[in-house]
PDB file of C-alpha atoms in Angstrom:
ATOM      1  CA  ASN A   1      18.939  14.779  -3.857  1.00 83.00           C
ATOM      2  CA  GLU A   2      16.308  16.324  -5.703  1.00 86.00           C
ATOM      3  CA  VAL A   3      14.193  13.291  -5.716  1.00 89.00           C
ATOM      4  CA  THR A   4      14.421  12.710  -1.950  1.00 92.00           C
ATOM      5  CA  TYR A   5      13.719  16.330  -1.124  1.00 93.00           C
ATOM      6  CA  SER A   6      10.684  16.192  -3.497  1.00 90.00           C
ATOM      7  CA  SER A   7       9.223  13.006  -1.965  1.00 92.00           C
ATOM      8  CA  VAL A   8       9.556  14.654   1.459  1.00 94.00           C
ATOM      9  CA  LEU A   9       8.085  17.711   0.276  1.00 94.00           C
ATOM     10  CA  ASP A  10       5.075  15.819  -1.110  1.00 92.00           C
ATOM     11  CA  ALA A  11       4.370  13.960   2.010  1.00 95.00           C
ATOM     12  CA  CYS A  12       4.661  16.950   4.209  1.00 96.00           C
ATOM     13  CA  GLY A  13       2.272  18.565   1.882  1.00 94.00           C
ATOM     14  CA  LYS A  14      -0.292  15.819   2.097  1.00 93.00           C
ATOM     15  CA  ALA A  15      -0.166  15.469   5.650  1.00 96.00           C
ATOM     16  CA  GLY A  16      -0.669  19.334   6.186  1.00 95.00           C
ATOM     17  CA  ARG A  17       2.422  19.965   7.828  1.00 97.00           C
ATOM     18  CA  LEU A  18       2.787  23.117   5.753  1.00 96.00           C
ATOM     19  CA  ASP A  19       5.495  24.786   7.970  1.00 95.00           C
ATOM     20  CA  GLU A  20       7.772  21.782   7.845  1.00 96.00           C
ATOM     21  CA  MET A  21       7.264  21.515   4.247  1.00 96.00           C
ATOM     22  CA  ARG A  22       8.638  25.232   3.675  1.00 95.00           C
ATOM     23  CA  GLY A  23      11.544  24.418   5.811  1.00 95.00           C
ATOM     24  CA  VAL A  24      12.231  21.430   3.779  1.00 95.00           C
ATOM     25  CA  LEU A  25      12.444  23.587   0.651  1.00 94.00           C
ATOM     26  CA  ASP A  26      14.578  26.051   2.148  1.00 93.00           C
ATOM     27  CA  GLU A  27      17.198  23.398   3.481  1.00 94.00           C
ATOM     28  CA  MET A  28      16.886  21.872  -0.195  1.00 94.00           C
ATOM     29  CA  ARG A  29      18.029  25.363  -1.456  1.00 90.00           C
ATOM     30  CA  ARG A  30      20.765  25.545   1.175  1.00 94.00           C
ATOM     31  CA  ALA A  31      22.148  22.355   0.233  1.00 95.00           C
ATOM     32  CA  GLY A  32      22.289  23.506  -3.423  1.00 94.00           C
ATOM     33  CA  VAL A  33      19.679  20.997  -4.771  1.00 94.00           C
ATOM     34  CA  ARG A  34      17.810  22.811  -7.380  1.00 91.00           C
ATOM     35  CA  ALA A  35      13.976  22.638  -7.440  1.00 92.00           C
ATOM     36  CA  ASP A  36      12.281  21.777 -10.545  1.00 91.00           C
ATOM     37  CA  GLU A  37       8.765  22.337 -11.477  1.00 91.00           C
ATOM     38  CA  VAL A  38       7.602  18.957 -10.282  1.00 90.00           C
ATOM     39  CA  THR A  39       8.947  20.248  -6.669  1.00 92.00           C
ATOM     40  CA  TYR A  40       7.350  23.641  -7.023  1.00 94.00           C
ATOM     41  CA  ASN A  41       4.269  22.132  -8.167  1.00 93.00           C
ATOM     42  CA  SER A  42       3.872  20.028  -5.194  1.00 92.00           C
ATOM     43  CA  VAL A  43       4.386  22.657  -2.634  1.00 95.00           C
ATOM     44  CA  LEU A  44       1.814  24.690  -4.765  1.00 95.00           C
ATOM     45  CA  ASP A  45      -0.725  22.111  -4.515  1.00 94.00           C
ATOM     46  CA  ALA A  46      -0.449  21.682  -0.752  1.00 96.00           C
ATOM     47  CA  TYR A  47      -0.748  25.312  -0.032  1.00 96.00           C
ATOM     48  CA  GLY A  48      -3.616  25.468  -2.188  1.00 94.00           C
ATOM     49  CA  LYS A  49      -5.356  22.651  -0.901  1.00 94.00           C
ATOM     50  CA  HIS A  50      -5.179  24.612   2.423  1.00 94.00           C
ATOM     51  CA  GLY A  51      -6.505  27.724   0.932  1.00 94.00           C
ATOM     52  CA  ARG A  52      -3.003  29.692   2.011  1.00 95.00           C
ATOM     53  CA  LEU A  53      -2.875  31.722  -1.388  1.00 94.00           C
ATOM     54  CA  ASP A  54      -0.345  34.341  -0.200  1.00 95.00           C
ATOM     55  CA  GLU A  55       2.008  31.628   0.080  1.00 95.00           C
ATOM     56  CA  MET A  56       1.246  30.312  -3.251  1.00 94.00           C
ATOM     57  CA  ARG A  57       2.059  33.694  -4.829  1.00 95.00           C
ATOM     58  CA  GLY A  58       5.322  33.719  -2.834  1.00 95.00           C
ATOM     59  CA  VAL A  59       6.211  30.399  -4.360  1.00 94.00           C
ATOM     60  CA  LEU A  60       5.239  31.496  -7.936  1.00 94.00           C
ATOM     61  CA  ASP A  61       7.697  34.288  -7.617  1.00 95.00           C
ATOM     62  CA  GLU A  62      10.285  32.324  -6.346  1.00 94.00           C
ATOM     63  CA  MET A  63       9.917  29.676  -9.017  1.00 94.00           C
ATOM     64  CA  ARG A  64      10.305  32.711 -11.626  1.00 94.00           C
ATOM     65  CA  ARG A  65      13.324  33.994  -9.635  1.00 94.00           C
ATOM     66  CA  ALA A  66      15.017  30.601  -9.843  1.00 93.00           C
ATOM     67  CA  GLY A  67      14.199  30.515 -13.706  1.00 94.00           C
ATOM     68  CA  VAL A  68      11.741  27.627 -13.244  1.00 94.00           C
ATOM     69  CA  ARG A  69       8.863  27.716 -15.867  1.00 92.00           C
ATOM     70  CA  ALA A  70       5.433  27.247 -14.944  1.00 90.00           C
ATOM     71  CA  ASN A  71       3.610  24.597 -16.694  1.00 90.00           C
ATOM     72  CA  GLU A  72      -0.120  23.342 -16.924  1.00 89.00           C
ATOM     73  CA  VAL A  73       0.115  21.669 -13.585  1.00 88.00           C
ATOM     74  CA  THR A  74       1.208  24.812 -11.920  1.00 87.00           C
ATOM     75  CA  TYR A  75      -1.637  26.733 -13.067  1.00 84.00           C
ATOM     76  CA  SER A  76      -4.023  24.236 -12.395  1.00 84.00           C
ATOM     77  CA  SER A  77      -2.944  24.025  -8.551  1.00 79.00           C
TER      78      SER A  77
END
């Protein structure tokens, strides 16, 4: 479910396993599990901490397309 996927995404991000994190996010979508702002914020935070700004922009675009609104945490990432 969403909580399980979000936990795995967060753990991957904190461990610096960003490619694996991206794979989990893609798997989540294929499984029909909707990512929310908390999920996306974890991904954005991990990319930001590793200086991967292009990926951050891509995730922001993905959020918008999915209809997930950015919040204060999103922009502080």
